[in-house]
Coordinates of C-alpha atoms in Angstrom, one line a residue:
M611 CA 79.3 187.9 137.6
G612 CA 76.0 186.2 137.7
K613 CA 75.7 182.6 136.9
R614 CA 74.9 182.0 133.3
I615 CA 71.7 180.1 132.7
G616 CA 69.4 179.0 129.9
A617 CA 67.4 176.1 128.8
G618 CA 70.3 174.2 127.2
K619 CA 71.7 177.5 125.9
R620 CA 74.9 177.8 127.9
G621 CA 77.1 180.9 127.6
R622 CA 74.4 183.5 127.2
S623 CA 74.4 186.6 129.4
P624 CA 71.6 186.9 132.0
G625 CA 70.1 189.7 130.0
R626 CA 70.0 187.7 126.8
T627 CA 68.5 184.8 128.7
A628 CA 65.8 187.1 130.2
I629 CA 64.7 188.1 126.7
L630 CA 64.5 184.5 125.5
L631 CA 62.7 183.2 128.5
G632 CA 59.8 185.6 128.4
A633 CA 58.2 186.3 125.0
G634 CA 57.5 190.0 124.8
A635 CA 59.7 190.9 127.8
L636 CA 60.8 194.5 127.7
V637 CA 64.1 194.7 129.4
T638 CA 65.7 198.1 130.2
G639 CA 69.0 199.1 131.5
V640 CA 72.1 197.1 132.0
L641 CA 71.3 193.6 133.1
A642 CA 74.6 192.6 134.6
G643 CA 74.2 191.8 138.2
C644 CA 77.8 192.6 139.2
G645 CA 80.0 195.6 139.7
T646 CA 81.3 197.3 136.7
S647 CA 83.7 200.1 136.0
S648 CA 80.9 202.6 136.6
G649 CA 79.9 201.0 140.0
L650 CA 77.8 198.3 141.6
K651 CA 74.5 197.4 139.9
I652 CA 71.5 196.2 141.9
N653 CA 69.0 194.5 139.6
I654 CA 65.3 194.6 140.4
Y655 CA 63.0 192.4 138.3
M656 CA 59.4 193.5 138.4
S657 CA 56.3 193.9 136.3
P658 CA 56.0 196.9 134.0
E659 CA 54.8 200.0 135.8
D660 CA 54.7 203.2 133.8
N661 CA 56.4 205.6 136.3
F662 CA 58.4 203.2 138.5
Q663 CA 61.6 204.4 136.8
K664 CA 61.0 207.8 138.6
V665 CA 61.1 205.9 141.9
V666 CA 64.3 204.1 140.9
D667 CA 65.9 207.4 139.8
G668 CA 65.1 208.9 143.1
C669 CA 66.6 206.0 145.1
N670 CA 69.7 206.1 142.9
V671 CA 70.2 209.8 143.8
K672 CA 69.9 208.8 147.5
A673 CA 72.4 206.0 147.0
A674 CA 74.9 208.7 146.1
G675 CA 77.1 206.4 143.9
K676 CA 77.2 203.5 146.4
Y677 CA 75.3 201.5 143.8
E678 CA 72.9 201.9 140.9
I679 CA 69.5 200.2 140.9
V680 CA 68.6 198.9 137.5
Y681 CA 64.9 198.3 136.7
N682 CA 64.4 195.2 134.5
K683 CA 60.8 195.0 133.3
L684 CA 59.3 191.5 133.3
P685 CA 56.6 190.5 130.8
R686 CA 53.2 192.1 131.3
G687 CA 51.4 188.8 132.0
A688 CA 51.5 187.6 135.6
D689 CA 52.1 184.0 134.7
D690 CA 55.0 184.9 132.5
Q691 CA 56.5 187.0 135.2
R692 CA 56.4 184.2 137.8
L693 CA 57.7 181.6 135.3
Q694 CA 60.6 183.7 134.2
M695 CA 61.8 184.4 137.8
A696 CA 61.2 180.8 138.9
R697 CA 63.2 179.4 136.0
R698 CA 66.1 181.6 136.7
L699 CA 66.1 181.1 140.4
A700 CA 65.8 177.4 140.0
A701 CA 69.0 177.6 138.1
G702 CA 70.7 179.5 140.9
D703 CA 70.9 182.8 138.8
T704 CA 73.0 185.3 140.8
A705 CA 72.1 188.2 138.6
M706 CA 68.7 188.9 140.2
D707 CA 68.9 191.0 143.4
I708 CA 65.4 192.2 144.1
L709 CA 62.3 190.3 143.1
G710 CA 58.9 192.0 142.5
L711 CA 56.5 189.4 143.7
D712 CA 52.7 189.3 143.3
V713 CA 51.3 188.9 146.8
T714 CA 50.3 185.3 146.1
W715 CA 53.9 184.3 145.3
V716 CA 55.7 185.1 148.5
S717 CA 55.0 181.8 150.2
E718 CA 56.0 179.8 147.2
F719 CA 59.3 181.7 146.7
A720 CA 60.1 181.5 150.5
E721 CA 59.3 177.8 150.7
A722 CA 61.5 177.2 147.6
G723 CA 64.4 179.0 149.4
W724 CA 64.6 181.8 146.8
A725 CA 63.8 184.7 149.1
E726 CA 65.9 185.9 152.0
E727 CA 64.2 186.4 155.4
W728 CA 64.0 190.0 156.5
T729 CA 65.4 190.3 160.1
G730 CA 66.6 192.9 162.5
Q731 CA 66.6 196.6 161.4
N732 CA 65.6 195.6 157.9
K733 CA 62.5 193.8 159.2
A734 CA 61.6 196.7 161.5
A735 CA 61.9 199.2 158.7
A736 CA 59.9 197.1 156.3
S737 CA 57.1 196.6 158.9
Q738 CA 56.8 200.1 160.2
G739 CA 53.4 201.7 159.6
V740 CA 52.3 198.9 157.2
L741 CA 48.6 198.0 157.2
Q742 CA 48.2 194.5 158.7
G743 CA 46.5 192.9 155.7
P744 CA 49.3 193.8 153.2
L745 CA 51.9 192.9 155.8
D746 CA 50.4 189.4 156.1
T747 CA 51.0 188.9 152.3
A748 CA 54.7 189.3 152.9
T749 CA 54.9 186.7 155.6
H750 CA 55.4 183.0 155.4
N751 CA 55.3 180.7 158.5
G752 CA 55.5 183.7 160.8
K753 CA 58.6 185.1 159.1
L754 CA 58.9 188.2 156.9
Y755 CA 60.2 187.3 153.4
A756 CA 59.4 190.6 151.6
A757 CA 58.7 194.2 152.0
T758 CA 55.3 195.5 150.8
K759 CA 55.6 197.7 147.7
N760 CA 51.9 198.5 147.2
T761 CA 48.6 196.9 148.0
N762 CA 45.3 196.9 146.2
V763 CA 41.6 196.3 147.0
Q764 CA 38.4 196.4 145.0
L765 CA 35.6 198.8 145.6
L766 CA 32.0 199.1 144.4
W767 CA 31.7 201.8 141.7
Y768 CA 28.4 203.4 140.7
D769 CA 26.9 206.5 139.1
D770 CA 24.9 208.6 141.6
R771 CA 22.5 209.7 138.8
V772 CA 21.4 206.1 138.5
T773 CA 21.8 205.0 142.1
P774 CA 22.0 208.0 144.5
K775 CA 23.0 205.7 147.4
P776 CA 25.2 202.6 147.2
P777 CA 23.6 199.4 148.3
A778 CA 24.8 198.1 151.7
T779 CA 24.2 194.4 151.0
W780 CA 24.1 192.0 148.0
D781 CA 20.4 191.6 148.5
E782 CA 19.9 195.4 148.2
M783 CA 22.1 195.5 145.2
M784 CA 20.2 192.8 143.3
Q785 CA 16.9 194.3 144.3
K786 CA 18.0 197.7 143.0
S787 CA 19.4 196.2 139.9
Q788 CA 16.0 194.5 139.2
E789 CA 14.2 197.8 139.7
L790 CA 16.5 199.6 137.3
K791 CA 16.1 196.8 134.7
G792 CA 12.3 197.3 134.8
Q793 CA 12.8 201.0 134.3
G794 CA 15.0 200.5 131.2
K795 CA 18.0 202.1 132.9
P796 CA 21.6 200.7 133.3
Y797 CA 21.2 197.8 135.7
E798 CA 23.9 195.2 135.3
I799 CA 26.1 194.0 138.2
V800 CA 29.5 193.3 136.6
F801 CA 32.5 191.6 138.1
T802 CA 35.4 189.4 137.0
G803 CA 33.7 186.2 135.9
A804 CA 36.1 184.7 133.4
Q805 CA 38.1 181.6 134.1
Y806 CA 41.3 183.2 135.6
E807 CA 42.7 184.6 138.8
G808 CA 40.1 187.4 138.8
L809 CA 37.3 184.9 139.4
V810 CA 39.3 183.3 142.3
V811 CA 39.8 186.8 143.8
F812 CA 36.0 187.4 143.6
Y813 CA 35.1 184.1 145.1
N814 CA 37.7 184.5 147.9
T815 CA 36.0 187.8 148.7
L816 CA 32.6 186.2 149.0
V817 CA 33.9 183.4 151.1
A818 CA 35.7 185.7 153.6
S819 CA 32.6 188.0 153.6
M820 CA 30.5 184.9 154.6
G821 CA 33.0 184.2 157.4
G822 CA 34.2 181.1 155.6
H823 CA 37.5 179.5 154.7
I824 CA 38.8 177.7 151.7
L825 CA 42.0 176.4 153.3
S826 CA 43.2 176.3 156.8
D827 CA 45.1 179.3 158.2
D828 CA 48.4 177.6 157.7
G829 CA 47.5 176.7 154.1
K830 CA 48.2 173.0 154.6
S831 CA 44.7 171.5 154.4
V832 CA 41.4 172.1 152.7
V833 CA 38.5 173.4 154.8
M834 CA 35.7 174.5 152.4
D835 CA 33.3 175.1 155.3
D836 CA 29.7 176.4 155.4
G837 CA 30.8 179.9 154.6
A838 CA 32.5 178.7 151.5
V839 CA 29.4 176.9 150.4
K840 CA 27.2 180.0 151.1
A841 CA 29.6 181.9 148.8
L842 CA 29.0 179.4 146.1
E843 CA 25.2 179.8 146.5
L844 CA 25.6 183.6 146.2
L845 CA 27.8 183.4 143.2
K846 CA 25.4 181.0 141.5
K847 CA 22.4 183.2 142.4
V848 CA 23.8 186.5 141.0
S849 CA 25.2 184.7 137.9
T850 CA 21.8 183.2 137.0
S851 CA 19.6 186.2 138.0
G852 CA 19.6 187.9 134.6
L853 CA 21.2 190.9 136.3
T854 CA 24.7 190.4 135.1
D855 CA 26.2 190.8 131.6
P856 CA 25.6 188.0 129.1
S857 CA 29.4 187.9 128.6
L858 CA 30.1 187.5 132.3
S859 CA 32.0 184.3 131.9
N860 CA 34.4 186.0 129.6
M861 CA 34.8 189.3 131.5
K862 CA 38.1 190.4 133.1
E863 CA 38.8 193.7 134.8
D864 CA 38.9 195.9 131.7
D865 CA 35.9 194.3 130.2
I866 CA 33.7 195.2 133.2
R867 CA 35.3 198.7 133.3
Q868 CA 34.2 199.3 129.7
A869 CA 30.8 197.8 130.2
F870 CA 30.2 200.4 133.0
Q871 CA 31.6 203.2 130.9
R872 CA 29.3 202.3 128.0
G873 CA 26.3 202.7 130.3
Q874 CA 25.4 199.0 130.5
A875 CA 26.1 198.5 134.2
A876 CA 24.8 200.1 137.3
F877 CA 27.3 198.4 139.7
Q878 CA 30.9 197.6 138.9
L879 CA 33.1 195.7 141.4
N880 CA 36.7 196.5 140.4
W881 CA 40.1 197.9 141.4
P882 CA 40.7 201.6 141.9
Y883 CA 42.5 202.1 138.6
V884 CA 39.1 202.5 137.0
Y885 CA 38.9 206.0 138.5
A886 CA 41.9 207.3 136.5
A887 CA 40.5 205.6 133.4
Y888 CA 37.0 207.2 133.9
A889 CA 38.6 210.6 134.5
K890 CA 40.5 210.3 131.2
D891 CA 37.6 208.9 129.1
K892 CA 34.5 210.6 130.6
K893 CA 35.8 213.7 132.3
A894 CA 32.5 215.6 132.0
D895 CA 30.8 212.9 134.0
L896 CA 33.5 212.3 136.6
A897 CA 31.6 214.2 139.4
H898 CA 28.9 211.5 139.2
F899 CA 31.4 208.5 139.3
K900 CA 31.2 207.3 142.9
W901 CA 32.6 204.5 145.0
A902 CA 31.9 202.6 148.2
V903 CA 33.2 199.5 150.0
Y904 CA 31.9 196.2 148.8
P905 CA 28.3 195.4 149.8
A906 CA 28.0 192.9 152.7
A907 CA 27.3 189.3 151.7
Q908 CA 25.4 188.9 155.0
A909 CA 23.5 191.7 156.7
G910 CA 25.4 193.0 159.7
M911 CA 28.7 191.4 158.6
P912 CA 31.1 193.8 156.8
A913 CA 32.5 192.6 153.5
R914 CA 36.1 191.4 153.5
T915 CA 37.6 192.2 150.2
T916 CA 40.6 190.3 148.8
I917 CA 44.0 192.1 148.8
G918 CA 46.2 192.4 145.7
G919 CA 49.5 194.2 145.2
F920 CA 53.2 193.6 145.0
D921 CA 55.9 192.8 147.5
L922 CA 59.7 193.1 147.1
A923 CA 61.9 190.2 148.1
V924 CA 65.7 189.9 148.1
S925 CA 67.0 186.9 146.2
T926 CA 68.8 184.2 148.1
Y927 CA 71.3 184.1 145.2
S928 CA 72.1 187.9 145.2
Q929 CA 75.8 188.6 145.7
H930 CA 75.0 192.0 147.1
K931 CA 72.4 191.3 149.8
P932 CA 73.1 194.3 152.1
E933 CA 72.8 196.7 149.2
A934 CA 69.7 194.9 147.9
F935 CA 67.9 195.2 151.2
E936 CA 68.8 198.9 151.4
A937 CA 67.7 199.5 147.8
A938 CA 64.4 197.6 148.4
L939 CA 63.6 199.7 151.5
C940 CA 64.1 202.8 149.4
L941 CA 61.9 201.6 146.5
R942 CA 59.0 201.0 148.9
S943 CA 59.5 203.9 151.3
P944 CA 56.6 206.2 152.1
E945 CA 58.0 208.7 149.7
S946 CA 58.3 206.1 146.9
Q947 CA 54.8 204.7 147.6
K948 CA 53.3 208.2 147.3
I949 CA 55.1 208.8 143.9
S950 CA 53.7 205.4 142.6
A951 CA 50.2 206.0 144.0
I952 CA 49.9 209.5 142.4
N953 CA 51.6 208.6 139.1
D954 CA 50.4 205.0 138.6
G955 CA 47.4 204.7 140.8
V956 CA 48.7 201.8 142.9
P957 CA 47.4 202.0 146.5
P958 CA 50.1 202.4 149.2
S959 CA 50.6 199.7 151.8
I960 CA 51.8 202.3 154.4
E961 CA 48.8 203.9 156.1
S962 CA 50.5 207.3 156.7
V963 CA 50.8 207.9 152.9
Y964 CA 47.0 208.1 152.6
H965 CA 47.0 211.1 154.9
N966 CA 50.0 212.9 153.3
D967 CA 48.7 215.8 151.3
V968 CA 52.1 217.3 150.4
P969 CA 52.3 217.5 146.6
L970 CA 54.9 215.7 144.5
D971 CA 56.9 218.9 144.4
P972 CA 56.8 220.1 148.0
G973 CA 58.3 223.5 147.0
K974 CA 55.2 224.4 145.0
P975 CA 51.5 224.5 145.9
A976 CA 49.3 221.6 144.9
S977 CA 47.7 221.9 141.5
A978 CA 46.7 219.8 138.5
D979 CA 50.3 219.8 137.4
N980 CA 51.6 219.1 140.9
P981 CA 49.1 216.7 142.4
N982 CA 48.8 215.3 145.9
M983 CA 47.0 212.3 147.4
A984 CA 43.8 214.3 148.0
S985 CA 43.4 215.2 144.3
Q986 CA 44.5 211.8 142.9
Y987 CA 42.9 209.6 145.6
P988 CA 39.5 211.0 146.5
M989 CA 38.5 207.4 147.3
R990 CA 41.3 206.9 149.8
E991 CA 39.1 206.7 152.9
A992 CA 37.1 203.9 151.2
I993 CA 40.3 202.1 150.3
L994 CA 41.6 202.4 153.8
A995 CA 38.3 201.1 155.2
A996 CA 38.3 198.2 152.9
L997 CA 42.0 197.4 153.7
K998 CA 41.4 197.4 157.4
S999 CA 38.9 194.5 157.1
A1000 CA 40.4 192.9 154.0
A1001 CA 41.0 189.2 153.3
V1002 CA 44.2 187.6 151.9
R1003 CA 44.1 184.7 149.5
P1004 CA 45.1 181.4 150.9
L1005 CA 48.8 181.6 152.0
T1006 CA 50.3 178.4 150.7
P1007 CA 53.4 177.6 148.6
A1008 CA 51.0 175.7 146.3
Y1009 CA 48.8 178.7 145.6
Q1010 CA 49.3 178.6 141.8
N1011 CA 48.1 175.0 141.9
A1012 CA 45.1 175.9 144.1
S1013 CA 44.2 178.9 141.9
T1014 CA 44.3 176.9 138.7
V1015 CA 41.9 174.3 140.2
M1016 CA 39.5 176.9 141.6
S1017 CA 39.2 179.0 138.5
K1018 CA 38.5 175.9 136.4
I1019 CA 35.9 174.4 138.8
L1020 CA 34.1 177.8 139.4
S1021 CA 33.8 178.5 135.6
P1022 CA 31.3 179.3 134.4
P1023 CA 29.7 180.6 137.6
S1024 CA 26.2 180.0 136.2
E1025 CA 26.8 176.2 136.3
I1026 CA 27.8 176.1 139.9
D1027 CA 25.9 173.4 141.9
P1028 CA 26.8 174.6 145.5
Q1029 CA 27.1 171.3 147.3
A1030 CA 28.5 169.3 144.3
T1031 CA 30.9 172.1 143.4
A1032 CA 32.1 172.3 147.0
A1033 CA 32.7 168.6 147.1
K1034 CA 34.8 168.8 143.9
L1035 CA 36.8 171.7 145.3
R1036 CA 37.5 169.8 148.5
E1037 CA 38.8 166.8 146.5
Q1038 CA 40.8 168.7 143.8
L1039 CA 42.2 171.3 146.1
G1040 CA 43.5 168.5 148.3
D1041 CA 45.3 167.1 145.3
A1042 CA 46.5 170.6 144.3
L1043 CA 48.1 171.2 147.7
Q1044 CA 50.2 168.0 147.1
S1045 CA 50.9 169.1 143.5
K1046 CA 49.0 166.2 142.1
G1047 CA 47.5 166.4 138.6
V1048 CA 48.0 170.2 138.1
I1049 CA 50.3 172.0 135.8
P1050 CA 50.1 175.7 136.9

C-alpha cells in the first residue's frame, strides 16, 4: 500500500490526501496504488484532458488483465499540478506510478530524484520516431527521464480576407498592421502579454529567433547575450507601437483567441487549439481562417518557436516500475497520440503520426463522424515545420524560479528598457538559479 502522507494529517488515504492538497482537484477512479482483489492498479497523475480516458481504456484492454491503469486528474492550473505532485513525492508517496509532467518540469523532477531514468528497451521505445525538440524536453544531463506524450508549438493565425498572404517577418507584420489600421480594418497583433508563463514562452521564442540565449545550454549559468537584448528591443517596439491590444498586459491565450474572433486582431500568435475553437464558434468563416509558421524576427533567419506539451515519467517511489514503464509506453504510443490529437487537439511528438491518415475507426471510411489527421489537422505541415526548428525553454531544475523572475521583470512589456531590463534579468536570474529570493 502506498505510504500515507499529508501536511500533519496522518492516516489519510492517498486519494483523500490528493483532494485536500489541490483545491478543485477532480480525482477519478480508484486511487490506491497497490494490488487489490480485482488486480494491480497503475496510477497516472496528469492534468485534465477531455478524452484521455479513451486512451487509458484502450491501454487497459491491451494489458489484458495484467494491470489496470487508473487516470487521476490533477487540478487544472499548472502550478497546482506541480505543487501537488512535488509535495507528495517529497514525502515519498508510493501511490503515484506515472507522472504527467509539463515539459518544463522534467529537469526539476529528475534532479530531485523523483523520476526514474529510462534505459535499455524502454528508452529505445520511448525515443523511436520522436521529433528532436520534444525529445530534448524529456532529457536531463544527457539522460532520458520521461517519454514524450504530446508536444505543442504556436503558429501565426490570420484571416485571408484581411491579409491574403502571411507576413514573413516581424517588420512586414507591423507594416501591414499599420496599413490595416489606417484603412479601418482589423489590425491588432495579439500575443500572450500578461505576467505569467505565456509571456516567458513568447520572449523565449523571440530570443531563440534572434539567435540568442537566456541561460547556458547546461542551464547552470546566465548568458543574456546580444540576441536576448535584441529580443527585448523587439518586444518593447511592438508593445509600444499602437498596433497591439490596449489590454495586452492582461492577455492570456484565450483572451487573444477571443480578440481575434471578435474581429479586433489581424494577427494572432497562439497554440493550435484555436483552430478547433474557431471551427466551433465561426464555422461559416472557417475556410478563411489560415495559419503559418511564426514570422522571422530577423530577415533570413527562420523563427524558432518555443515548444510546449507533456511528458510521462515513472516515479522513483512506484512499487510497480516494470508495469509503470509498460503502461506509460502504451499511453504515448503512436496510436494513443493519434487518438489524443484528433479528440483533444494536442499535437503528437512522434513524426509518423502526422502522416497517418487512417481514421479513428480503421474499419470504416473517414468522415465527419470518423475523423483522421487530415481532417482534424489541416495545419499539420506548418506544425511539423515549426517543430523541426523549435526552441526549448531553458532546461534547468530551477526553471520555476527562473520563470517567476522573467515574467515579473518583463511585465508590462511596454515598460521594458532593453539594456536596463537585460541587466536586471542577468542579476535576478543568477539569484534564481541558486534559489535565492524567489518563492515559485
